[in-house]
Coordinates of C-alpha atoms and ligand atoms in Angstrom, one line a residue:
X1 CA 1.6 28.8 19.5
X2 CA 0.7 27.1 16.3
X3 CA 0.3 27.9 12.6
X4 CA -2.8 25.8 12.2
X5 CA -5.3 24.3 14.6
X6 CA -7.5 21.6 13.2
X7 CA -10.6 21.0 15.3
X8 CA -14.3 20.1 15.3
X9 CA -14.0 16.3 15.1
X10 CA -13.0 13.1 16.8
X11 CA -9.2 12.7 16.6
X12 CA -8.2 9.1 15.9
X13 CA -4.5 9.4 16.8
X14 CA -3.4 5.8 16.0
X15 CA -0.8 6.4 18.7
X16 CA 0.5 3.2 20.5
X17 CA -2.5 3.3 22.8
X18 CA -4.9 4.0 19.9
X19 CA -6.1 7.1 21.8
X20 CA -9.4 8.6 20.4
X21 CA -10.1 12.1 21.5
X22 CA -13.8 13.1 21.2
X23 CA -14.2 16.8 20.2
X24 CA -10.4 16.9 19.7
X25 CA -8.0 19.3 18.1
X26 CA -4.5 19.0 16.4
X27 CA -2.1 21.9 16.6
X28 CA 0.5 22.2 13.7
X29 CA 3.6 24.2 13.4
X30 CA 6.0 24.2 10.5
X31 CA 4.3 21.2 9.0
X32 CA 4.6 19.1 12.1
X33 CA 2.1 18.1 14.8
X34 CA 3.0 19.9 18.0
X35 CA 0.0 19.0 20.2
X36 CA -3.1 16.8 20.1
X37 CA -5.9 16.8 22.8
X38 CA -9.4 18.0 23.6
X39 CA -10.4 21.2 21.7
X40 CA -11.5 22.7 25.0
X41 CA -7.8 22.7 26.1
X42 CA -6.3 24.0 22.8
X43 CA -6.4 27.7 23.8
X44 CA -2.7 28.0 24.6
X45 CA -1.9 26.9 21.0
X46 CA -4.1 29.6 19.3
X47 CA -2.7 33.1 18.7
X48 CA -3.3 36.0 16.3
X49 CA -1.3 34.2 13.6
X50 CA -3.1 30.8 14.0
X51 CA -5.4 29.6 11.2
X52 CA -8.3 27.6 12.6
X53 CA -9.8 24.8 10.5
X54 CA -13.1 23.6 11.8
X55 CA -13.9 20.3 10.2
X56 CA -17.4 20.3 11.6
X57 CA -18.3 17.1 13.2
X58 CA -16.3 14.5 11.4
X59 CA -13.2 12.5 12.3
X60 CA -9.5 13.5 12.0
X61 CA -7.4 10.6 11.0
X62 CA -3.7 10.3 10.1
X63 CA -3.2 10.7 6.4
X64 CA -3.9 7.4 4.6
X65 CA -1.0 5.4 3.3
X66 CA -2.0 3.1 0.4
X67 CA 0.9 0.8 0.6
X68 CA 0.4 -0.9 -2.8
X69 CA -0.9 1.3 -5.5
X70 CA 0.4 1.7 -9.1
X71 CA 0.0 5.5 -9.0
X72 CA 1.3 6.4 -12.4
X73 CA -0.6 3.5 -13.9
X74 CA -3.7 4.7 -12.1
X75 CA -3.1 8.1 -13.7
X76 CA -2.7 6.4 -17.1
X77 CA -6.0 4.5 -16.8
X78 CA -8.2 6.8 -14.7
X79 CA -11.2 6.8 -14.6
X80 CA -11.1 3.3 -15.9
X81 CA -10.5 0.5 -13.4
X82 CA -9.5 -3.1 -14.4
X83 CA -12.0 -4.9 -12.3
X84 CA -14.9 -2.8 -13.6
X85 CA -13.9 -3.3 -17.2
X86 CA -13.5 -7.1 -16.7
X87 CA -16.8 -7.4 -14.9
X88 CA -18.5 -5.6 -17.8
X89 CA -17.2 -8.4 -20.0
X90 CA -14.3 -6.5 -21.6
X91 CA -10.6 -7.3 -21.1
X92 CA -8.3 -4.7 -19.6
X93 CA -9.2 -1.1 -20.5
X94 CA -6.8 0.9 -22.7
X95 CA -4.4 3.2 -21.0
X96 CA -3.1 6.5 -22.2
X97 CA 0.4 6.1 -23.7
X98 CA 3.0 7.8 -21.6
X99 CA 5.6 8.5 -24.2
X100 CA 6.7 12.1 -23.4
X101 CA 7.8 13.7 -20.2
X102 CA 4.6 15.8 -20.3
X103 CA 2.4 12.7 -20.6
X104 CA 4.2 11.0 -17.7
X105 CA 3.9 14.2 -15.5
X106 CA 0.2 14.4 -16.5
X107 CA -0.5 10.8 -15.4
X108 CA 1.3 11.4 -12.0
X109 CA -0.5 14.7 -11.5
X110 CA -3.9 13.0 -12.3
X111 CA -3.1 10.1 -9.9
X112 CA -2.1 12.5 -7.1
X113 CA -5.4 14.4 -7.5
X114 CA -7.3 11.1 -7.2
X115 CA -5.3 9.9 -4.3
X116 CA -5.6 13.1 -2.4
X117 CA -9.4 13.1 -3.0
X118 CA -9.4 9.8 -1.1
X119 CA -7.4 11.2 1.8
X120 CA -4.3 9.4 0.7
X121 CA -1.1 11.2 1.6
X122 CA 1.5 8.5 1.1
X123 CA 1.7 5.6 -1.3
X124 CA 4.0 2.8 -2.5
X125 CA 4.7 2.4 -6.2
X126 CA 5.2 -1.3 -6.2
X127 CA 7.5 -1.9 -9.2
X128 CA 9.0 0.7 -11.6
X129 CA 11.8 -0.1 -14.0
X130 CA 13.0 -1.1 -17.4
X131 CA 11.3 -4.5 -17.5
X132 CA 7.9 -2.8 -17.7
X133 CA 8.7 -0.3 -20.4
X134 CA 6.5 -2.0 -23.0
X135 CA 3.5 -2.6 -20.7
X136 CA 0.5 -0.5 -19.8
X137 CA 1.5 2.5 -21.8
X138 CA 4.9 2.6 -20.1
X139 CA 3.3 3.6 -16.8
X140 CA 5.6 1.4 -14.7
X141 CA 8.7 1.9 -16.9
X142 CA 12.1 3.3 -16.2
X143 CA 11.1 6.7 -17.6
X144 CA 8.3 7.1 -15.0
X145 CA 10.9 6.5 -12.2
X146 CA 13.0 9.3 -13.7
X147 CA 9.9 11.5 -13.8
X148 CA 9.2 10.9 -10.1
X149 CA 12.8 11.8 -9.3
X150 CA 12.5 15.0 -11.3
X151 CA 9.3 16.0 -9.6
X152 CA 10.8 15.2 -6.2
X153 CA 13.9 17.3 -6.8
X154 CA 11.6 20.2 -7.9
X155 CA 9.6 19.8 -4.7
X156 CA 6.6 19.2 -6.9
X157 CA 5.2 16.0 -5.4
X158 CA 2.0 16.4 -3.5
X159 CA 1.7 12.8 -2.2
X160 CA 4.7 11.1 -0.5
X161 CA 5.9 8.2 -2.7
X162 CA 8.0 5.1 -1.7
X163 CA 9.0 3.0 -4.7
X164 CA 10.2 -0.5 -5.4
X165 CA 12.4 -1.2 -8.4
X166 CA 11.4 -3.8 -10.9
X167 CA 13.9 -5.4 -13.2
X168 CA 11.7 -8.0 -14.8
X169 CA 8.2 -7.7 -16.4
X170 CA 5.1 -6.6 -14.5
X171 CA 3.2 -9.8 -13.8
X172 CA 5.8 -11.6 -15.9
X173 CA 9.1 -13.3 -16.1
X174 CA 12.4 -12.0 -14.7
X175 CA 16.0 -13.2 -14.8
X176 CA 18.7 -13.1 -12.1
X177 CA 21.1 -11.5 -14.6
X178 CA 18.8 -8.5 -15.0
X179 CA 18.1 -8.2 -11.3
X180 CA 21.7 -8.4 -10.4
X181 CA 22.7 -5.8 -13.0
X182 CA 19.8 -3.5 -11.9
X183 CA 20.7 -3.7 -8.2
X184 CA 24.3 -2.8 -9.0
X185 CA 23.3 0.3 -10.8
X186 CA 23.1 3.7 -9.1
X187 CA 20.2 4.6 -6.8
X188 CA 18.2 7.0 -9.1
X189 CA 16.6 8.7 -6.0
X190 CA 19.9 9.8 -4.5
X191 CA 19.6 13.4 -3.5
X192 CA 15.8 13.3 -3.2
X193 CA 14.1 14.3 0.1
X194 CA 13.3 10.8 1.4
X195 CA 10.1 12.1 3.0
X196 CA 8.8 12.8 -0.5
X197 CA 10.4 10.2 -2.7
X198 CA 12.3 7.1 -1.5
X199 CA 13.4 3.9 -3.2
X200 CA 12.9 1.2 -0.6
X201 CA 14.1 -1.9 -2.5
X202 CA 13.2 -4.6 -5.0
X203 CA 10.0 -6.0 -6.4
X204 CA 9.9 -9.5 -7.7
X205 CA 7.0 -11.5 -9.2
X206 CA 7.1 -15.1 -8.0
X207 CA 3.9 -16.4 -9.7
X208 CA 0.5 -15.5 -11.2
X209 CA -2.9 -15.5 -9.5
X210 CA -5.2 -18.3 -8.4
X211 CA -8.2 -17.4 -10.5
X212 CA -6.0 -17.7 -13.6
X213 CA -4.7 -21.1 -12.3
X214 CA -1.1 -19.8 -12.6
X215 CA -0.4 -19.3 -8.9
X216 CA 2.2 -21.9 -7.8
X217 CA 0.5 -24.4 -5.5
X218 CA 1.6 -27.4 -3.5
X219 CA -1.5 -29.3 -4.6
X220 CA -2.9 -29.5 -8.2
X221 CA -5.8 -27.3 -9.2
X222 CA -9.0 -29.4 -9.3
X223 CA -10.6 -30.5 -12.5
X224 CA -9.5 -30.9 -16.0
X225 CA -6.0 -29.7 -16.8
X226 CA -4.9 -29.9 -13.2
X227 CA -1.3 -28.6 -12.8
X228 CA 0.1 -26.7 -9.9
X229 CA 0.9 -23.5 -11.7
X230 CA 4.6 -22.5 -11.9
X231 CA 7.0 -19.8 -10.9
X232 CA 7.7 -16.9 -13.2
X233 CA 11.3 -16.6 -12.3
X234 CA 14.0 -17.9 -14.7
X235 CA 15.5 -21.0 -13.0
X236 CA 12.3 -21.6 -11.0
X237 CA 12.8 -21.9 -7.3
X238 CA 16.6 -21.6 -7.4
X239 CA 16.3 -18.4 -9.5
X240 CA 13.7 -16.9 -7.2
X241 CA 15.8 -17.6 -4.1
X242 CA 18.9 -16.2 -5.7
X243 CA 17.0 -13.0 -6.6
X244 CA 15.7 -12.6 -3.1
X245 CA 19.2 -13.1 -1.7
X246 CA 20.6 -10.5 -4.1
X247 CA 18.0 -8.0 -3.1
X248 CA 18.7 -8.6 0.5
X249 CA 22.4 -8.3 0.1
X250 CA 21.9 -5.0 -1.8
X251 CA 20.8 -3.6 1.6
X252 CA 17.1 -2.7 0.8
X253 CA 13.7 -4.3 1.2
X254 CA 12.5 -7.1 -0.9
X255 CA 8.8 -7.4 -1.7
X256 CA 7.5 -10.4 -3.6
X257 CA 4.2 -10.9 -5.4
X258 CA 3.4 -14.5 -4.3
X259 CA -0.1 -16.0 -4.2
X260 CA 0.1 -19.8 -4.4
X261 CA 0.9 -21.5 -1.1
X262 CA 4.0 -23.1 -2.5
X263 CA 5.3 -19.8 -3.9
X264 CA 4.7 -18.1 -0.6
X265 CA 6.5 -20.9 1.3
X266 CA 9.6 -20.5 -0.9
X267 CA 9.6 -16.7 -0.6
X268 CA 9.3 -16.8 3.2
X269 CA 12.0 -19.5 3.4
X270 CA 14.3 -17.4 1.3
X271 CA 13.6 -14.2 3.3
X272 CA 14.4 -16.1 6.6
X273 CA 17.6 -17.6 5.1
X274 CA 18.8 -14.3 3.8
X275 CA 18.2 -12.5 7.1
X276 CA 19.8 -15.4 9.1
X277 CA 22.9 -15.3 6.9
X278 CA 23.9 -11.7 7.8
X279 CA 21.8 -11.0 10.9
X280 CA 20.0 -8.1 9.1
X281 CA 16.6 -9.2 10.5
X282 CA 14.9 -5.8 10.4
X283 CA 15.0 -5.7 6.6
X284 CA 11.3 -5.1 6.2
X285 CA 10.8 -7.8 3.5
X286 CA 7.2 -8.7 2.7
X287 CA 4.8 -10.9 0.7
X288 CA 2.4 -9.1 -1.6
X289 CA -1.1 -10.5 -1.9
X290 CA -0.3 -13.8 -0.2
X291 CA -3.7 -15.3 -1.1
X292 CA -3.1 -18.9 -0.2
X293 CA -0.6 -18.6 2.6
X294 CA -1.1 -21.5 5.0
X295 CA -1.5 -21.0 8.7
X296 CA 1.9 -22.5 9.3
X297 CA 3.5 -20.1 6.8
X298 CA 1.8 -17.2 8.5
X299 CA 3.3 -18.3 11.8
X300 CA 6.7 -18.3 10.3
X301 CA 6.1 -14.9 8.8
X302 CA 5.2 -13.5 12.2
X303 CA 8.2 -15.2 13.8
X304 CA 10.6 -13.5 11.3
X305 CA 8.8 -10.1 11.1
X306 CA 7.9 -10.7 7.4
X307 CA 5.0 -8.5 6.4
X308 CA 1.9 -9.2 4.4
X309 CA 0.4 -6.6 2.0
X310 CA -3.2 -7.6 1.2
X311 CA -6.2 -6.2 -0.8
X312 CA -9.6 -6.9 0.8
X313 CA -11.6 -5.4 -2.1
X314 CA -9.9 -7.7 -4.6
X315 CA -10.6 -10.6 -2.2
X316 CA -14.2 -9.6 -2.1
X317 CA -14.6 -9.0 -5.9
X318 CA -12.8 -12.3 -6.9
X319 CA -14.3 -14.7 -4.3
X320 CA -16.4 -16.4 -7.0
X321 CA -13.5 -16.7 -9.4
X322 CA -11.3 -18.1 -6.6
X323 CA -13.9 -20.8 -5.7
X324 CA -14.3 -21.7 -9.4
X325 CA -10.5 -22.2 -9.7
X326 CA -9.8 -23.9 -6.3
X327 CA -13.0 -25.4 -5.2
X328 CA -15.0 -24.1 -2.2
X329 CA -13.0 -25.7 0.5
X330 CA -9.6 -24.4 -0.5
X331 CA -11.0 -21.0 -1.5
X332 CA -12.5 -20.7 2.0
X333 CA -9.1 -20.9 3.5
X334 CA -7.5 -18.2 1.4
X335 CA -7.0 -14.6 2.4
X336 CA -6.7 -15.5 6.0
X337 CA -6.4 -12.0 7.4
X338 CA -7.8 -12.9 10.8
X339 CA -5.3 -15.8 11.1
X340 CA -2.5 -13.5 10.0
X341 CA -3.4 -10.9 12.6
X342 CA -3.8 -13.4 15.4
X343 CA -0.4 -14.9 14.5
X344 CA 1.2 -11.4 14.7
X345 CA 2.1 -10.9 11.0
X346 CA 2.7 -7.3 10.2
X347 CA -0.4 -6.8 8.1
X348 CA -0.9 -3.8 5.7
X349 CA -3.9 -3.3 3.6
X350 CA -3.9 -1.6 0.2
X351 CA -5.9 -1.2 -3.0
X352 CA -3.6 -2.3 -5.9
X353 CA -5.2 0.4 -8.0
X354 CA -5.9 0.7 -10.9
X355 CA -7.2 -2.9 -10.4
X356 CA -9.8 -1.3 -8.2
X357 CA -10.3 2.2 -6.9
X358 CA -7.8 3.4 -4.2
X359 CA -10.7 3.5 -1.7
X360 CA -9.5 2.5 1.7
X361 CA -13.0 3.0 3.1
X362 CA -14.3 0.2 0.9
X363 CA -11.2 -1.9 1.7
X364 CA -11.7 -1.6 5.5
X365 CA -15.4 -2.3 5.1
X366 CA -14.7 -5.4 3.0
X367 CA -12.2 -6.7 5.7
X368 CA -14.7 -5.9 8.5
X369 CA -17.6 -7.7 6.9
X370 CA -16.0 -11.0 5.7
X371 CA -18.5 -13.9 5.7
X372 CA -16.1 -15.9 8.0
X373 CA -16.1 -14.1 11.3
X374 CA -12.6 -15.6 12.1
X375 CA -11.1 -13.8 9.1
X376 CA -12.7 -10.4 9.8
X377 CA -10.7 -7.4 10.9
X378 CA -12.1 -4.6 13.0
X379 CA -12.4 -1.0 11.6
X380 CA -9.6 0.0 14.1
X381 CA -7.4 -2.7 12.8
X382 CA -8.1 -1.6 9.2
X383 CA -7.3 2.0 10.0
X384 CA -4.0 0.9 11.6
X385 CA -3.2 -1.2 8.5
X386 CA -3.6 1.9 6.4
X387 CA -1.6 4.3 8.6
X388 CA 0.9 3.3 11.2
X389 CA 1.4 -0.3 10.0
X390 CA 1.9 1.0 6.4
X391 CA 4.4 3.5 7.8
X392 CA 6.3 0.6 9.3
X393 CA 6.4 -1.0 5.8
X394 CA 8.0 2.2 4.7
X395 CA 10.5 2.2 7.6
X396 CA 9.0 5.6 8.4
X397 CA 6.9 5.0 11.6
X398 CA 9.1 7.4 13.5
X399 CA 7.9 10.4 11.5
X400 CA 4.5 9.5 9.9
X401 CA 1.5 7.2 10.3
X402 CA -0.1 8.6 13.5
X403 CA -1.1 12.0 14.9
X404 CA 1.5 12.5 17.6
X405 CA 3.8 15.5 18.4
X406 CA 6.9 15.5 16.2
X407 CA 5.2 13.7 13.3
X408 CA 4.3 15.2 10.0
X409 CA 0.9 16.8 9.9
X410 CA -0.6 14.5 7.2
X411 CA -4.3 14.3 8.0
X412 CA -7.4 12.8 6.4
X413 CA -10.7 14.4 7.5
X414 CA -13.8 12.2 7.3
X415 CA -17.4 13.6 7.4
X416 CA -18.4 10.9 10.0
X417 CA -16.8 9.2 13.0
X418 CA -15.9 5.7 11.6
X419 CA -16.6 4.2 15.0
X420 CA -20.1 5.7 15.2
X421 CA -21.4 3.9 12.1
X422 CA -21.5 0.2 11.0
X423 CA -18.6 -0.7 8.7
X424 CA -21.0 -1.2 5.8
X425 CA -21.6 2.6 6.0
X426 CA -18.0 3.5 6.0
X427 CA -17.6 3.8 2.2
X428 CA -20.4 6.5 2.2
X429 CA -18.5 8.7 4.6
X430 CA -17.0 11.6 2.7
X431 CA -13.4 12.8 2.7
X432 CA -13.8 16.5 3.3
X433 CA -10.2 17.6 3.6
X434 CA -6.7 16.1 3.0
X435 CA -3.7 17.8 4.6
X436 CA -0.1 17.0 3.7
X437 CA 2.7 18.6 5.7
X438 CA 0.1 20.8 7.5
X439 CA -1.3 22.2 4.3
X440 CA -4.7 21.6 2.7
X441 CA -4.0 19.5 -0.4
X442 CA -7.6 18.6 -1.1
X443 CA -10.9 20.1 -0.1
X444 CA -14.3 18.7 -1.1
X445 CA -16.4 21.3 -2.8
Ligands
ZN501 ZN1 0.1 -4.6 -7.9

């Protein structure tokens, strides 16, 4: 018997065989999936106490995991998005100032409403800590981390959050001294239910971004001014390597914003060296963005199990700026998602909201419709990158990321079967329900 039976759509399980069950059903008990199969065979799971949720013709997907979204910052800016504001000729929009606990809670609540409306049940806050206190209204500062911990202890979070700690500035410099001091401080999430709030490790910014010509490259930028960009870390390459080693030795995950080919090379080298030194080769370290990773670096990432966290909508929106900064030929080699997939790099897709909206449908559509067919991902690969592969990034693939018995009943219900429409139509498919822990957390009106 089950508490809840969700039926009336195609179940996309994202299990190891990527089983898709037409006219399927999912039985839930105590917040966990207990059975998945054809609706016609679900009778044994339905009793007098079973609630039946008929989703009427759509698709039942695992809850979406946006594996790189600045959620509290999204809440501070929403409904403003950076890319929209910049495209309209303005600079960055102005965030709400999060000075009080009530303001911080308000931003997180707003962000959770937005994320749930997109079917997102898990997210990664990629960088919270004292270095960012003065930036973006304090939305990535140390106090926000404390607010998350309080909400988690109260059982008040509605979206599962994994966080990385940041001891330098957001998109700015950092020092080994601050990183080392931060890593030796207490884990603020101790005592939280790790299925709701979990600190996974350390975030480091290695460099800037190619359109600003401050990504760290092996070859000079074309045109006047030239230069190869530079690292943001104090002490340059040695400083960056030492920070990565310190993060690894602290026992967690290290995730590094690196976009220039040279910056990515250094990061991958340092990851491999740190893992080889103590044999902890399942550390789950990953490169964030990775715009200009070379094919040879992607091979090394695959070999060492180093992940790549990439944002197809940003790739799509900034393609012109990238070509202006690097020239057409080098720009065409960037964001090599297809090469990464073919090499076997653990690939996760994400939004980086509030840069753009946390819309995974647009993200998968962008990846599936790349001009260069060799760099396209399929819709199925996109869904995996937003569910089970993202759960692997969280070290949580044993309990979330797919619809399988024993896993949490986090579900995203789409109005349309994503495999029955062209990828260009995916963004128009509605999210009708979002379930977290077997409970409806969002319902379209
Ligand atoms: Zn980011």
